[in-house]
Amino acid sequence: MTDKARVVEPRDIQTKRLTVHTRMTGEDGFPVVFVHGNCSSSAFFETLLSRLPKGLRGIAPDLRGYGDTEPKPIDATRGMRDHSDDVASLMDTLGIQRALFVAHSAGAGVVMQLAIDHPERVAGLVLEAPVSPYGFGGTKDAEGTPCWPDFAGSGGGTANPDFAQRLAKKDRSAESQTSPRNVMNGCYVKPPFKAPNEEALLESVLSTRVGDAHYPGTFEKSPNWPGVAPGTTGMNNSFSPKYFNLSPFASISQKPDVLWIRGADDVIVSDTSLFDFGYLGKLGAIPGWPGEDTYPPQPMILQTRRLFERYAANGGRFQEEVLPDTGHSPHVEKPQEFERLAFPFLLEHAR
């Protein structure tokens, strides 16, 4: 769908909120804003940006705490609004009133929050492996009911401490199951897939700022299983259901079309997520699990589908596409299939 690879230009853009490192393609065309997920950066979109069809202008910021954007702290009590407000401010600085969005994983939570707060600014949404509308961890049914009143099992205390330590040390090895390289190759994609630009993607993962203000954030001790509850700062707390709830998306005043793309074998955002304490408890990987009635695996896919069904009942439109033999990053693992779905959608809604 592209004649030749487009040049991707890195730029540091000073907005009213912070300096945002941004990858960009072209000055003309309808704007498409690409928003990356947790423990990554805009570098995950480098190839996709270079293949963007004519008529579209690519803009891919690094979120605060990732890549080369100014690492201002993340106030998790605002949910993901620090990030969505940063994206809106970047659009303001670039003179963009309305844009299309392509968002991966936690980035989908950012752009859906932006759509709730500024629906008039969203022309269409491509959501790739989107985080549940009720965040990550601590909920037990399609409506996002919390397992415990303090939302234990979500937030900064749920991150693997060895992974976080290796991330902070910028460990490039493959010596441990929890090394960033092995987590990326084992969970971001479906093994045995290895990205041709593996080293660049690993560098992107290692750009994550580690600490209380960023990844994974703070946590509180809890009397409820698994013993940790959300803190108030940092990325993982920003998508704790204590602070993050996208249910208002179903009734926003203007309803952009939604293309939902996910991999059939995603182990991160899944009804059987290997990062969800409910599922890990059921597997016996975390002792003391209180059982299916109290703390079942979080039904992440079901939660997302129910929200979009309510969105459709209120006059919106969504399309769900599931790519077989694909993990958490369809645009990396199956680029041609992803582009075959996403590019026509973007061109159709570039108005």
Coordinates of C-alpha atoms in Angstrom, one line a residue:
M1 CA 0.0 0.0 0.0
T2 CA 3.1 2.2 0.0
D3 CA 5.4 3.0 -3.0
K4 CA 8.5 3.2 -0.9
A5 CA 9.6 3.5 2.7
R6 CA 9.0 7.0 4.1
V7 CA 11.6 8.8 6.1
V8 CA 10.9 8.8 9.9
E9 CA 12.2 12.0 11.5
P10 CA 12.8 12.2 15.3
R11 CA 11.9 15.6 16.8
D12 CA 11.8 17.1 20.3
I13 CA 8.7 19.1 20.6
Q14 CA 8.1 21.6 23.5
T15 CA 4.5 21.6 24.5
K16 CA 2.8 23.5 27.4
R17 CA 3.2 20.4 29.5
L18 CA 6.6 18.9 28.7
T19 CA 9.1 18.2 26.0
V20 CA 7.9 15.3 23.9
H21 CA 10.2 13.2 21.8
T22 CA 8.3 12.4 18.7
R23 CA 8.8 10.3 15.5
M24 CA 7.2 11.9 12.5
T25 CA 6.6 11.1 8.8
G26 CA 5.8 13.9 6.5
E27 CA 4.2 17.3 7.0
D28 CA 1.2 16.8 4.8
G29 CA -1.7 14.4 5.0
F30 CA -4.3 13.6 7.6
P31 CA -2.7 13.2 11.0
V32 CA -2.4 9.7 12.6
V33 CA -1.1 9.7 16.2
F34 CA 0.5 6.4 17.3
V35 CA 0.6 5.7 21.0
H36 CA 2.8 2.9 22.4
G37 CA 2.2 0.7 25.4
N38 CA 4.0 0.0 28.7
C39 CA 7.7 -0.8 28.8
S40 CA 8.3 0.4 25.2
S41 CA 8.4 3.6 23.2
S42 CA 7.5 5.1 19.8
A43 CA 10.3 3.0 18.4
F44 CA 7.9 0.1 18.3
F45 CA 6.1 2.0 15.5
E46 CA 9.2 2.8 13.4
T47 CA 8.6 0.3 10.7
L48 CA 4.8 1.0 10.6
L49 CA 5.5 4.7 10.3
S50 CA 7.8 4.2 7.4
R51 CA 5.1 2.2 5.5
L52 CA 2.3 4.6 6.2
P53 CA 0.3 5.3 3.0
K54 CA 0.3 8.6 1.1
G55 CA -2.3 10.9 2.4
L56 CA -1.5 10.2 6.0
R57 CA 0.9 12.0 8.4
G58 CA 2.4 9.9 11.2
I59 CA 3.1 11.3 14.7
A60 CA 4.4 8.9 17.3
P61 CA 5.3 10.4 20.7
D62 CA 7.2 8.8 23.5
L63 CA 5.0 8.9 26.6
R64 CA 6.4 10.4 29.8
G65 CA 8.6 7.9 31.5
Y66 CA 9.6 6.2 28.2
G67 CA 12.0 6.9 25.3
D68 CA 13.5 10.4 25.2
T69 CA 10.5 12.4 26.4
E70 CA 11.0 14.6 29.4
P71 CA 10.4 12.2 32.4
K72 CA 7.9 14.1 34.4
P73 CA 6.3 12.0 37.1
I74 CA 3.0 10.1 36.6
D75 CA 0.1 11.0 38.9
A76 CA -1.8 7.8 38.9
T77 CA -4.7 9.2 40.8
R78 CA -5.7 10.8 37.5
G79 CA -5.8 7.4 35.8
M80 CA -4.1 7.7 32.5
R81 CA -5.0 11.4 32.1
D82 CA -1.4 12.6 32.5
H83 CA -0.7 10.7 29.3
S84 CA -3.9 11.6 27.4
D85 CA -3.5 15.3 28.4
D86 CA 0.2 15.1 27.1
V87 CA -1.0 13.8 23.8
A88 CA -3.7 16.5 23.5
S89 CA -1.1 19.1 24.3
L90 CA 1.2 17.8 21.6
M91 CA -1.7 18.0 19.2
D92 CA -2.3 21.6 20.2
T93 CA 1.4 22.5 19.7
L94 CA 1.3 20.9 16.2
G95 CA -1.9 22.7 15.3
I96 CA -3.8 19.5 15.0
Q97 CA -7.5 19.8 16.0
R98 CA -8.5 16.2 15.0
A99 CA -6.6 13.0 14.3
L100 CA -6.8 9.3 13.8
F101 CA -5.2 7.1 16.5
V102 CA -3.3 3.8 16.4
A103 CA -2.7 2.6 20.0
H104 CA -1.0 -0.5 21.4
S105 CA -1.8 -2.1 24.7
A106 CA -1.8 0.5 27.5
G107 CA -1.6 3.2 24.8
A108 CA -5.2 2.2 23.9
G109 CA -6.2 3.3 27.4
V110 CA -4.5 6.6 26.8
V111 CA -6.4 7.3 23.6
M112 CA -9.7 6.0 24.8
Q113 CA -9.4 8.4 27.8
L114 CA -8.6 11.2 25.3
A115 CA -11.8 10.2 23.4
I116 CA -13.8 10.4 26.6
D117 CA -12.5 13.9 27.5
H118 CA -12.3 15.3 23.9
P119 CA -14.5 13.1 21.6
E120 CA -14.4 15.9 18.9
R121 CA -10.7 15.4 18.4
V122 CA -10.9 11.7 17.5
A123 CA -11.6 10.7 13.8
G124 CA -11.2 7.0 14.3
L125 CA -9.4 4.5 16.6
V126 CA -7.3 1.5 15.8
L127 CA -6.8 -0.3 19.1
E128 CA -4.2 -3.1 19.1
A129 CA -4.3 -5.5 22.0
P130 CA -6.0 -2.8 24.1
V131 CA -5.8 -2.8 27.9
S132 CA -9.1 -3.7 29.5
P133 CA -11.4 -0.7 30.1
Y134 CA -11.1 -1.6 33.8
G135 CA -7.4 -1.6 33.8
F136 CA -5.1 -4.4 34.8
G137 CA -5.8 -6.7 37.8
G138 CA -8.2 -6.7 40.6
T139 CA -11.6 -7.1 38.9
K140 CA -13.7 -10.2 38.4
D141 CA -16.5 -9.9 35.9
A142 CA -17.6 -8.3 32.6
E143 CA -18.6 -5.1 34.4
G144 CA -15.3 -4.6 36.2
T145 CA -16.5 -5.3 39.7
P146 CA -13.5 -5.1 42.1
C147 CA -12.4 -8.3 43.9
W148 CA -11.6 -6.3 47.0
P149 CA -12.5 -2.8 48.1
D150 CA -8.9 -1.7 48.0
F151 CA -8.3 -3.1 44.5
A152 CA -5.6 -5.5 45.8
G153 CA -3.8 -7.3 43.0
S154 CA -3.4 -4.3 40.8
G155 CA -1.0 -1.4 40.6
G156 CA 2.7 -1.0 41.2
G157 CA 3.1 -4.0 43.5
T158 CA 2.2 -6.4 40.7
A159 CA 5.4 -6.0 38.7
N160 CA 8.0 -8.7 38.9
P161 CA 10.8 -7.1 41.0
D162 CA 13.6 -8.9 39.2
F163 CA 12.3 -7.7 35.8
A164 CA 12.1 -4.2 37.1
Q165 CA 15.7 -4.4 38.5
R166 CA 17.0 -5.7 35.3
L167 CA 15.1 -3.0 33.4
A168 CA 16.7 -0.4 35.5
K169 CA 20.2 -1.8 34.9
K170 CA 19.5 -2.0 31.2
D171 CA 20.2 -5.7 31.1
R172 CA 20.5 -6.9 27.5
S173 CA 21.2 -10.5 28.4
A174 CA 19.1 -13.7 27.9
E175 CA 20.4 -15.3 31.1
S176 CA 17.1 -15.2 33.1
Q177 CA 13.5 -15.8 32.3
T178 CA 12.8 -12.3 33.7
S179 CA 15.4 -10.5 31.6
P180 CA 13.8 -7.7 29.5
R181 CA 15.0 -9.6 26.3
N182 CA 13.3 -12.8 27.3
V183 CA 10.1 -11.1 28.5
M184 CA 9.9 -9.3 25.2
N185 CA 10.6 -12.4 23.1
G186 CA 8.4 -14.6 25.3
C187 CA 5.4 -12.3 26.0
Y188 CA 5.3 -9.3 23.7
V189 CA 5.2 -11.7 20.8
K190 CA 4.4 -15.4 20.4
P191 CA 7.5 -17.6 20.5
P192 CA 9.4 -18.6 18.5
F193 CA 8.9 -15.3 16.6
K194 CA 11.9 -13.0 16.7
A195 CA 11.6 -9.5 15.3
P196 CA 14.1 -8.6 12.6
N197 CA 14.8 -5.4 14.5
E198 CA 15.0 -7.2 17.9
E199 CA 17.9 -5.0 19.2
A200 CA 16.1 -1.8 18.4
L201 CA 12.9 -3.0 20.1
L202 CA 14.9 -4.2 23.1
E203 CA 16.5 -0.7 23.3
S204 CA 13.0 0.7 23.3
V205 CA 12.0 -1.5 26.2
L206 CA 15.1 -0.5 28.1
S207 CA 14.3 3.1 27.7
T208 CA 11.6 2.7 30.4
R209 CA 12.3 4.9 33.5
V210 CA 12.2 2.7 36.6
G211 CA 11.1 4.0 40.0
D212 CA 8.2 5.2 42.1
A213 CA 7.3 8.0 39.7
H214 CA 7.3 5.9 36.6
Y215 CA 7.5 2.1 36.1
P216 CA 6.1 0.3 38.0
G217 CA 5.2 2.9 40.7
T218 CA 4.4 2.7 44.4
F219 CA 2.2 0.2 46.2
E220 CA 0.6 -0.3 49.6
K221 CA 0.5 -3.5 51.7
S222 CA -3.0 -5.0 51.8
P223 CA -4.7 -7.5 54.2
N224 CA -6.3 -8.9 51.1
W225 CA -4.8 -11.5 48.7
P226 CA -2.3 -11.2 47.1
G227 CA -1.1 -8.6 49.7
V228 CA -0.4 -5.5 47.6
A229 CA -2.7 -2.7 46.7
P230 CA -2.2 0.3 44.4
G231 CA -0.1 3.3 45.3
T232 CA -0.6 6.8 43.9
T233 CA 2.2 7.3 41.4
G234 CA 3.7 5.5 38.5
M235 CA 2.5 3.7 35.3
N236 CA 1.1 0.5 36.7
N237 CA -1.0 2.4 39.2
S238 CA -2.3 4.7 36.4
F239 CA -4.2 1.7 34.9
S240 CA -5.2 0.2 38.2
P241 CA -9.0 0.0 38.3
K242 CA -8.9 2.1 41.5
Y243 CA -8.2 5.1 39.3
F244 CA -8.8 4.0 35.7
N245 CA -12.3 3.2 34.3
L246 CA -13.2 3.7 30.7
S247 CA -16.9 2.8 31.0
P248 CA -17.9 6.4 30.0
F249 CA -16.5 5.6 26.5
A250 CA -19.8 3.8 25.7
S251 CA -21.7 7.0 25.8
I252 CA -19.4 9.7 24.5
S253 CA -21.2 12.4 22.5
Q254 CA -19.3 11.8 19.2
K255 CA -18.6 8.2 18.4
P256 CA -15.6 7.5 16.2
D257 CA -15.4 4.1 14.5
V258 CA -13.2 1.5 16.3
L259 CA -11.1 -1.2 14.7
W260 CA -10.0 -3.7 17.4
I261 CA -7.1 -5.9 16.4
R262 CA -5.7 -8.6 18.7
G263 CA -3.6 -11.7 18.6
A264 CA -5.4 -15.0 19.4
D265 CA -2.4 -16.1 21.5
D266 CA -1.8 -12.9 23.5
V267 CA -0.5 -13.8 27.0
I268 CA -0.6 -10.2 28.4
V269 CA -4.1 -8.9 27.6
S270 CA -6.2 -12.0 27.8
D271 CA -8.8 -13.8 29.8
T272 CA -6.0 -16.1 30.8
S273 CA -3.2 -13.5 31.2
L274 CA 0.1 -14.7 32.6
F275 CA 0.4 -11.2 34.2
D276 CA -2.9 -11.4 36.1
F277 CA -2.7 -12.5 39.7
G278 CA -6.2 -14.1 39.4
Y279 CA -5.0 -16.4 36.7
L280 CA -1.6 -17.0 38.3
G281 CA -3.3 -17.9 41.5
K282 CA -5.6 -20.3 39.7
L283 CA -2.5 -22.0 38.2
G284 CA -1.0 -22.3 41.6
A285 CA 1.9 -19.9 40.8
I286 CA 1.0 -17.6 43.7
P287 CA 0.1 -19.3 47.0
G288 CA -3.0 -18.5 49.0
W289 CA -5.4 -17.9 46.1
P290 CA -8.9 -17.4 47.7
G291 CA -10.6 -19.2 44.8
E292 CA -12.7 -18.6 41.7
D293 CA -15.6 -17.0 43.5
T294 CA -13.5 -14.4 45.3
Y295 CA -10.7 -13.7 42.9
P296 CA -11.1 -15.3 39.4
P297 CA -8.9 -14.5 36.4
Q298 CA -9.7 -11.1 35.0
P299 CA -11.9 -11.5 31.9
M300 CA -10.0 -8.8 30.0
I301 CA -11.3 -9.6 26.5
L302 CA -14.9 -10.0 27.7
Q303 CA -14.7 -6.7 29.5
T304 CA -13.5 -4.9 26.3
R305 CA -16.1 -6.6 24.2
R306 CA -18.9 -5.7 26.5
L307 CA -17.9 -2.1 26.5
F308 CA -17.8 -2.0 22.7
E309 CA -21.2 -3.7 22.6
R310 CA -22.6 -0.9 24.8
Y311 CA -20.9 1.6 22.5
A312 CA -22.6 0.0 19.5
A313 CA -25.9 -0.1 21.2
N314 CA -25.5 3.7 21.7
G315 CA -24.9 4.3 18.0
G316 CA -21.1 3.7 17.7
R317 CA -19.4 1.1 15.5
F318 CA -16.7 -1.4 16.2
Q319 CA -15.0 -4.2 14.3
E320 CA -13.1 -7.0 16.1
E321 CA -10.3 -8.8 14.2
V322 CA -8.4 -11.7 15.7
L323 CA -5.1 -12.8 14.1
P324 CA -4.3 -16.5 14.6
D325 CA -0.9 -17.7 15.8
T326 CA -0.2 -14.1 17.0
G327 CA 0.7 -12.7 20.4
H328 CA 0.5 -9.3 22.0
S329 CA 2.0 -7.2 19.1
P330 CA 0.3 -8.0 15.8
H331 CA 1.9 -5.0 14.0
V332 CA 5.3 -6.5 14.8
E333 CA 4.5 -10.2 14.3
K334 CA 2.2 -10.0 11.4
P335 CA 2.9 -6.6 9.8
Q336 CA 1.3 -7.3 6.4
E337 CA -1.9 -8.6 8.0
F338 CA -2.0 -5.7 10.4
E339 CA -1.5 -3.2 7.6
R340 CA -4.1 -4.9 5.5
L341 CA -6.6 -4.2 8.2
A342 CA -5.4 -0.8 9.6
F343 CA -4.4 1.1 6.5
P344 CA -7.7 1.0 4.7
F345 CA -9.5 1.9 7.9
L346 CA -7.2 4.9 8.4
L347 CA -7.6 6.1 4.8
E348 CA -11.3 5.7 4.9
H349 CA -11.6 7.8 8.1
A350 CA -9.0 10.5 7.1
R351 CA -11.5 13.3 7.0

